[in-house]
mmCIF file with all atom_site columns, C-alpha atoms in Angstrom:
data_model
loop_
_atom_site.group_PDB
_atom_site.id
_atom_site.type_symbol
_atom_site.label_atom_id
_atom_site.label_alt_id
_atom_site.label_comp_id
_atom_site.label_asym_id
_atom_site.label_entity_id
_atom_site.label_seq_id
_atom_site.pdbx_PDB_ins_code
_atom_site.Cartn_x
_atom_site.Cartn_y
_atom_site.Cartn_z
_atom_site.occupancy
_atom_site.B_iso_or_equiv
_atom_site.pdbx_formal_charge
_atom_site.auth_seq_id
_atom_site.auth_comp_id
_atom_site.auth_asym_id
_atom_site.auth_atom_id
_atom_site.pdbx_PDB_model_num
ATOM 1   C CA . MET A 1 1   ? 0.000   0.000   0.000   1.00 46.00 ? 1   MET A CA 1
ATOM 2   C CA . GLY A 1 2   ? 1.708   3.154   -1.106  1.00 45.00 ? 2   GLY A CA 1
ATOM 3   C CA . SER A 1 3   ? 5.117   3.978   -2.420  1.00 42.00 ? 3   SER A CA 1
ATOM 4   C CA . ALA A 1 4   ? 8.438   4.784   -0.802  1.00 43.00 ? 4   ALA A CA 1
ATOM 5   C CA . LEU A 1 5   ? 8.415   7.987   -2.834  1.00 42.00 ? 5   LEU A CA 1
ATOM 6   C CA . GLY A 1 6   ? 5.638   9.740   -0.985  1.00 43.00 ? 6   GLY A CA 1
ATOM 7   C CA . ASN A 1 7   ? 3.452   9.923   2.086   1.00 44.00 ? 7   ASN A CA 1
ATOM 8   C CA . ASN A 1 8   ? 0.178   8.056   2.425   1.00 43.00 ? 8   ASN A CA 1
ATOM 9   C CA . MET A 1 9   ? -2.908  9.713   3.844   1.00 44.00 ? 9   MET A CA 1
ATOM 10  C CA . ASN A 1 10  ? -6.185  7.993   4.620   1.00 44.00 ? 10  ASN A CA 1
ATOM 11  C CA . ALA A 1 11  ? -9.269  9.799   3.449   1.00 45.00 ? 11  ALA A CA 1
ATOM 12  C CA . SER A 1 12  ? -12.780 8.694   4.116   1.00 43.00 ? 12  SER A CA 1
ATOM 13  C CA . LYS A 1 13  ? -15.162 8.959   1.215   1.00 43.00 ? 13  LYS A CA 1
ATOM 14  C CA . PRO A 1 14  ? -18.626 9.796   2.591   1.00 45.00 ? 14  PRO A CA 1
ATOM 15  C CA . ALA A 1 15  ? -21.442 7.411   1.809   1.00 42.00 ? 15  ALA A CA 1
ATOM 16  C CA . ALA A 1 16  ? -24.428 8.907   0.039   1.00 46.00 ? 16  ALA A CA 1
ATOM 17  C CA . SER A 1 17  ? -27.301 6.487   0.468   1.00 45.00 ? 17  SER A CA 1
ATOM 18  C CA . ASN A 1 18  ? -25.073 3.411   0.640   1.00 45.00 ? 18  ASN A CA 1
ATOM 19  C CA . PRO A 1 19  ? -24.582 2.064   4.196   1.00 46.00 ? 19  PRO A CA 1
ATOM 20  C CA . LYS A 1 20  ? -20.974 1.173   3.406   1.00 51.00 ? 20  LYS A CA 1
ATOM 21  C CA . ASN A 1 21  ? -18.168 3.687   3.638   1.00 54.00 ? 21  ASN A CA 1
ATOM 22  C CA . THR A 1 22  ? -15.098 3.096   1.536   1.00 51.00 ? 22  THR A CA 1
ATOM 23  C CA . ILE A 1 23  ? -11.684 4.098   2.801   1.00 52.00 ? 23  ILE A CA 1
ATOM 24  C CA . TYR A 1 24  ? -9.063  5.113   0.282   1.00 51.00 ? 24  TYR A CA 1
ATOM 25  C CA . SER A 1 25  ? -5.305  5.568   0.485   1.00 51.00 ? 25  SER A CA 1
ATOM 26  C CA . ILE A 1 26  ? -4.101  8.546   -1.488  1.00 53.00 ? 26  ILE A CA 1
ATOM 27  C CA . ASN A 1 27  ? -0.583  8.045   -2.752  1.00 51.00 ? 27  ASN A CA 1
ATOM 28  C CA . GLN A 1 28  ? 1.006   11.490  -2.562  1.00 52.00 ? 28  GLN A CA 1
ATOM 29  C CA . THR A 1 29  ? 3.743   10.839  -5.128  1.00 54.00 ? 29  THR A CA 1
ATOM 30  C CA . THR A 1 30  ? 4.307   13.599  -7.657  1.00 52.00 ? 30  THR A CA 1
ATOM 31  C CA . SER A 1 31  ? 3.097   12.989  -11.170 1.00 51.00 ? 31  SER A CA 1
ATOM 32  C CA . LYS A 1 32  ? 4.834   14.425  -14.230 1.00 58.00 ? 32  LYS A CA 1
ATOM 33  C CA . LYS A 1 33  ? 1.967   16.882  -14.753 1.00 59.00 ? 33  LYS A CA 1
ATOM 34  C CA . GLY A 1 34  ? 2.116   18.503  -11.338 1.00 60.00 ? 34  GLY A CA 1
ATOM 35  C CA . ASN A 1 35  ? 2.003   18.019  -7.633  1.00 61.00 ? 35  ASN A CA 1
ATOM 36  C CA . LYS A 1 36  ? -1.338  16.173  -7.500  1.00 58.00 ? 36  LYS A CA 1
ATOM 37  C CA . PRO A 1 37  ? -1.817  12.608  -6.322  1.00 57.00 ? 37  PRO A CA 1
ATOM 38  C CA . HIS A 1 38  ? -1.857  10.446  -9.421  1.00 54.00 ? 38  HIS A CA 1
ATOM 39  C CA . PHE A 1 39  ? -3.840  7.475   -8.150  1.00 56.00 ? 39  PHE A CA 1
ATOM 40  C CA . VAL A 1 40  ? -6.174  6.459   -5.379  1.00 56.00 ? 40  VAL A CA 1
ATOM 41  C CA . GLU A 1 41  ? -5.943  2.950   -3.980  1.00 55.00 ? 41  GLU A CA 1
ATOM 42  C CA . LEU A 1 42  ? -8.931  1.168   -2.464  1.00 55.00 ? 42  LEU A CA 1
ATOM 43  C CA . ILE A 1 43  ? -8.000  -0.125  1.000   1.00 51.00 ? 43  ILE A CA 1
ATOM 44  C CA . ASP A 1 44  ? -11.066 -1.552  2.647   1.00 54.00 ? 44  ASP A CA 1
ATOM 45  C CA . GLU A 1 45  ? -14.804 -1.283  3.014   1.00 57.00 ? 45  GLU A CA 1
ATOM 46  C CA . VAL A 1 46  ? -16.257 -0.473  6.391   1.00 56.00 ? 46  VAL A CA 1
ATOM 47  C CA . THR A 1 47  ? -19.867 -1.244  7.130   1.00 63.00 ? 47  THR A CA 1
ATOM 48  C CA . SER A 1 48  ? -21.473 1.314   9.374   1.00 68.00 ? 48  SER A CA 1
ATOM 49  C CA . MET A 1 49  ? -23.712 -0.199  12.028  1.00 77.00 ? 49  MET A CA 1
ATOM 50  C CA . PRO A 1 50  ? -26.261 1.854   13.904  1.00 86.00 ? 50  PRO A CA 1
ATOM 51  C CA . VAL A 1 51  ? -25.653 2.346   17.607  1.00 91.00 ? 51  VAL A CA 1
ATOM 52  C CA . ASN A 1 52  ? -28.663 1.595   19.772  1.00 96.00 ? 52  ASN A CA 1
ATOM 53  C CA . ASN A 1 53  ? -29.134 2.170   23.473  1.00 97.00 ? 53  ASN A CA 1
ATOM 54  C CA . ARG A 1 54  ? -30.898 0.910   26.567  1.00 98.00 ? 54  ARG A CA 1
ATOM 55  C CA . LEU A 1 55  ? -31.329 4.332   28.151  1.00 98.00 ? 55  LEU A CA 1
ATOM 56  C CA . LYS A 1 56  ? -35.032 3.817   28.774  1.00 98.00 ? 56  LYS A CA 1
ATOM 57  C CA . GLU A 1 57  ? -34.360 0.542   30.622  1.00 98.00 ? 57  GLU A CA 1
ATOM 58  C CA . VAL A 1 58  ? -31.582 2.158   32.661  1.00 98.00 ? 58  VAL A CA 1
ATOM 59  C CA . ARG A 1 59  ? -33.872 5.084   33.507  1.00 98.00 ? 59  ARG A CA 1
ATOM 60  C CA . HIS A 1 60  ? -36.620 2.699   34.617  1.00 98.00 ? 60  HIS A CA 1
ATOM 61  C CA . ASP A 1 61  ? -34.080 0.817   36.771  1.00 97.00 ? 61  ASP A CA 1
ATOM 62  C CA . HIS A 1 62  ? -33.432 4.152   38.519  1.00 98.00 ? 62  HIS A CA 1
ATOM 63  C CA . ARG A 1 63  ? -37.207 4.716   38.869  1.00 98.00 ? 63  ARG A CA 1
ATOM 64  C CA . MET A 1 64  ? -37.081 8.175   37.309  1.00 98.00 ? 64  MET A CA 1
ATOM 65  C CA . ASN A 1 65  ? -39.039 9.967   34.634  1.00 98.00 ? 65  ASN A CA 1
ATOM 66  C CA . GLN A 1 66  ? -37.186 11.552  31.710  1.00 98.00 ? 66  GLN A CA 1
ATOM 67  C CA . THR A 1 67  ? -36.934 14.968  33.345  1.00 98.00 ? 67  THR A CA 1
ATOM 68  C CA . GLU A 1 68  ? -35.503 13.558  36.576  1.00 98.00 ? 68  GLU A CA 1
ATOM 69  C CA . PHE A 1 69  ? -33.084 11.272  34.752  1.00 98.00 ? 69  PHE A CA 1
ATOM 70  C CA . ALA A 1 70  ? -31.891 14.039  32.412  1.00 98.00 ? 70  ALA A CA 1
ATOM 71  C CA . ASP A 1 71  ? -31.271 16.231  35.457  1.00 98.00 ? 71  ASP A CA 1
ATOM 72  C CA . PHE A 1 72  ? -29.428 13.381  37.215  1.00 98.00 ? 72  PHE A CA 1
ATOM 73  C CA . LEU A 1 73  ? -27.199 12.969  34.126  1.00 98.00 ? 73  LEU A CA 1
ATOM 74  C CA . GLY A 1 74  ? -26.628 16.719  33.767  1.00 97.00 ? 74  GLY A CA 1
ATOM 75  C CA . LEU A 1 75  ? -28.359 16.882  30.382  1.00 98.00 ? 75  LEU A CA 1
ATOM 76  C CA . SER A 1 76  ? -31.242 18.988  29.135  1.00 98.00 ? 76  SER A CA 1
ATOM 77  C CA . ILE A 1 77  ? -34.523 17.104  28.826  1.00 98.00 ? 77  ILE A CA 1
ATOM 78  C CA . TYR A 1 78  ? -34.510 17.855  25.091  1.00 98.00 ? 78  TYR A CA 1
ATOM 79  C CA . GLN A 1 79  ? -31.019 16.371  24.651  1.00 98.00 ? 79  GLN A CA 1
ATOM 80  C CA . TYR A 1 80  ? -31.755 13.315  26.789  1.00 98.00 ? 80  TYR A CA 1
ATOM 81  C CA . ASN A 1 81  ? -35.076 12.667  25.023  1.00 98.00 ? 81  ASN A CA 1
ATOM 82  C CA . ARG A 1 82  ? -33.332 12.657  21.637  1.00 97.00 ? 82  ARG A CA 1
ATOM 83  C CA . TYR A 1 83  ? -30.753 10.158  22.925  1.00 98.00 ? 83  TYR A CA 1
ATOM 84  C CA . GLU A 1 84  ? -33.395 7.869   24.434  1.00 98.00 ? 84  GLU A CA 1
ATOM 85  C CA . LYS A 1 85  ? -35.445 7.898   21.228  1.00 97.00 ? 85  LYS A CA 1
ATOM 86  C CA . GLU A 1 86  ? -32.234 7.358   19.218  1.00 95.00 ? 86  GLU A CA 1
ATOM 87  C CA . ALA A 1 87  ? -32.844 10.478  17.184  1.00 95.00 ? 87  ALA A CA 1
ATOM 88  C CA . ARG A 1 88  ? -29.283 11.551  18.094  1.00 95.00 ? 88  ARG A CA 1
ATOM 89  C CA . GLN A 1 89  ? -26.171 9.775   19.304  1.00 94.00 ? 89  GLN A CA 1
ATOM 90  C CA . PRO A 1 90  ? -24.278 11.105  22.306  1.00 96.00 ? 90  PRO A CA 1
ATOM 91  C CA . THR A 1 91  ? -20.618 11.885  21.879  1.00 96.00 ? 91  THR A CA 1
ATOM 92  C CA . LEU A 1 92  ? -18.194 9.357   23.281  1.00 96.00 ? 92  LEU A CA 1
ATOM 93  C CA . GLU A 1 93  ? -17.501 11.729  26.173  1.00 97.00 ? 93  GLU A CA 1
ATOM 94  C CA . ILE A 1 94  ? -21.204 11.972  27.074  1.00 98.00 ? 94  ILE A CA 1
ATOM 95  C CA . ALA A 1 95  ? -21.693 8.197   26.704  1.00 97.00 ? 95  ALA A CA 1
ATOM 96  C CA . LEU A 1 96  ? -18.801 7.595   29.106  1.00 98.00 ? 96  LEU A CA 1
ATOM 97  C CA . GLN A 1 97  ? -20.171 10.161  31.585  1.00 98.00 ? 97  GLN A CA 1
ATOM 98  C CA . ILE A 1 98  ? -23.591 8.474   31.482  1.00 98.00 ? 98  ILE A CA 1
ATOM 99  C CA . SER A 1 99  ? -21.900 5.126   32.073  1.00 98.00 ? 99  SER A CA 1
ATOM 100 C CA . GLU A 1 100 ? -20.064 6.478   35.128  1.00 98.00 ? 100 GLU A CA 1
ATOM 101 C CA . LYS A 1 101 ? -23.152 8.121   36.631  1.00 98.00 ? 101 LYS A CA 1
ATOM 102 C CA . VAL A 1 102 ? -25.331 5.019   36.329  1.00 98.00 ? 102 VAL A CA 1
ATOM 103 C CA . LYS A 1 103 ? -22.431 2.730   37.346  1.00 97.00 ? 103 LYS A CA 1
ATOM 104 C CA . ARG A 1 104 ? -22.822 0.411   34.350  1.00 98.00 ? 104 ARG A CA 1
ATOM 105 C CA . PRO A 1 105 ? -20.332 -0.455  31.602  1.00 98.00 ? 105 PRO A CA 1
ATOM 106 C CA . VAL A 1 106 ? -20.816 1.678   28.508  1.00 97.00 ? 106 VAL A CA 1
ATOM 107 C CA . ASN A 1 107 ? -21.472 -1.392  26.338  1.00 95.00 ? 107 ASN A CA 1
ATOM 108 C CA . ASP A 1 108 ? -24.366 -2.363  28.641  1.00 97.00 ? 108 ASP A CA 1
ATOM 109 C CA . ILE A 1 109 ? -26.028 0.930   27.702  1.00 98.00 ? 109 ILE A CA 1
ATOM 110 C CA . PHE A 1 110 ? -24.904 1.454   24.098  1.00 97.00 ? 110 PHE A CA 1
ATOM 111 C CA . TYR A 1 111 ? -24.543 -1.367  21.566  1.00 94.00 ? 111 TYR A CA 1
ATOM 112 C CA . LEU A 1 112 ? -24.255 -2.005  17.865  1.00 90.00 ? 112 LEU A CA 1
ATOM 113 C CA . THR A 1 113 ? -27.418 -3.400  16.284  1.00 83.00 ? 113 THR A CA 1
ATOM 114 C CA . GLU A 1 114 ? -25.737 -6.704  15.463  1.00 68.00 ? 114 GLU A CA 1
ATOM 115 C CA . GLU A 1 115 ? -24.708 -7.093  19.126  1.00 47.00 ? 115 GLU A CA 1
ATOM 116 C CA . ALA A 1 116 ? -28.229 -6.785  20.533  1.00 45.00 ? 116 ALA A CA 1
ATOM 117 C CA . PRO A 1 117 ? -29.250 -9.547  22.918  1.00 51.00 ? 117 PRO A CA 1
ATOM 118 C CA . SER A 1 118 ? -31.438 -12.255 21.396  1.00 49.00 ? 118 SER A CA 1
#
């Protein structure tokens, strides 16, 4: 992958409506016509999997309504509601903070669709 003549950079090509993202290596060697990369090499395909959560179950375990639980987590009710309904995904930092506050491993709360319990 790549040449000893130049540096390799990884660039992610965004997926339009395709659930697969393709990662390319751009060989930064100089072509005779200028200083532009002269080929792009396909490296790998990465399948994106939706992240789901068990926030509602965790909230019920704490015997709180959404407003109380959002307050407990230090989130606005609007933000928490969007996470619980999976309309938005929390950042990694927020997911880890939630995990700490409810004293459960992060992967007990957030999981990839293919990892859901049967």
